[in-house]
């Protein structure tokens, strides 16, 4: 506790190196974790009391804390997380703290709501509407106005009338909680023996200690059912639970499942929420009224004070990496947070990351498996279609043998899915007359045609132009041709081949989150026969009638020269193939590939995922790649190419010598220009047990600072190498 006159360190939510000192004014007491408002320059800003300042010498220009918020202090564990994440990712602690204080509205006391209560006096005139209101208010309990209007089906003027007549009393009551506490015993699933064994192993982790379980189970094995029981166990123990999902804005089924299991909705946390909803959840998490949250990666920074379990569903998913602002990986940071809060972690996936698999192999994580699908469902049969011999005719994208299988599925009244992980109509547009290729003016990338919207679009910066009618270079009319397929082009072919099927195109361009959610619900209800989609459809959905999956370009991800290309391709193919036959039907998946002998395709076809992981782990070990080595990327950018290259060279020459650190580059990034800025990459590689963040911090602090429009972006543990 600090009282009037004490000098304290306050971390402000601004990208500065460390906390500033402030004096505690009269009539205020604060403690480490108290959220305060402090003057910073000419304005007030949010901050958090961090403790004693390093140097406590007061001076007469030291400013007072302006006010403190009436909310519980942030937990020690959260403050340590902020410091840890900042140190590890090389972000300023204030920048990470801003991620914690994301909902400033939450700090003000919640507004009370208007409510009505019976006075006991009968009004002289009793209309049917008035009666309904009085019947609703059976006891002395006040009802919030909105609830009363809803329950009795009257207009608010009826309430006003009853109040004037003296029969109702208007009062203010505290706002109801944003969600009700989930009931761990509402509707538990009867687990099958394999699921029960998995749960027992997870619950075997000491509930009061840090521990991680990798729930490694086939798609449709019932992983969700199992981790729900771990959530229930946590709730019973009086601790809070956090479930992270990679793409929560689109997964309505998950919220429904939670609601059925726990008898009430979970609190949600994602980008589609209004500031008011966010504020309620944030505050509820802090004051403990919210017991379970289902959220996107940023939910990791919510102010839990009693966190007992973190679940990461689809733990391998790339969406867990935040690549803007400070770059962090939610899986790694979840583990750190769990360590600080002595919590358990469940990492769930049918295709775990190589990192997590390795931790399970070495015994750092409990390796919990689910080998068979729930009930009657069987794993799909996977076939590679060799495009060199069995490919489609020129100008079409669906191989004849795949088309036959789709027909057969439709004939049986089942659903089929055509998958291509590329948005738009065609990835390249060129002029037949002069050979001109349409490129983004600001990026080193082709403009992708989106025919549905009638535009050419850059997928790196979002730049758009109307699709031209004549070549902008040579002026020739009707000479522009699309090259290669995007998902819209597949949909066009599907319309010709399967005209009678009820078709739906699912890609992020096809509508708002709400509209897409609606489409998914329709697919689940069986209102479509043929689903044509991108990555969006591969994640977590449960389409009961889906029995045939066709992947039109299984090689797509392998082309990237990135250390995780094989892993990612394996994951996405397994996930999308895993949509087939999730209920009792026998599923089949077909992979159109030019490389049927590639280890990824072989592992897919043989179903030998163990061989794939073993081989991938060996390759990573041999190359000193994660998780056996560490990587840090420095991306230097500038509007003039020479400036970026020259500065990268200067940086490189300033790199301190250290045993076991290898520096690679500078080299132009694969996407060498984005938004008019040239990008040059440096890569540092070290052994696992080396503090690479510390090394890079030391390096940058001793090197020349970027001037002019030069920028350095640091990415510790990079996931993307573009
Ligand atoms: P996963 O998360 O491993 O892909 P899910 O948890 O989605 O698998 O389970 C697949 C399907 O099987 C779901 O429809 C789920 O409701 C059902 N299911 C799995 N386990 C059970 C169980 N013990 N009782 C009832 N239904 C189950
Ligand atoms: Zn662009």
CSV table of C-alpha atoms in Angstrom, one decimal, residues 49 310 340 470 524 708:
chain,number,residue,atom,x,y,z
A,49,UNK,CA,0.9,1.4,-10.4
A,310,UNK,CA,-6.3,-22.2,-20.4
A,340,UNK,CA,2.7,-17.3,-13.4
A,470,UNK,CA,-9.0,-2.9,-72.1
A,524,UNK,CA,-24.9,-27.5,-41.1
A,708,UNK,CA,14.2,9.3,-41.8
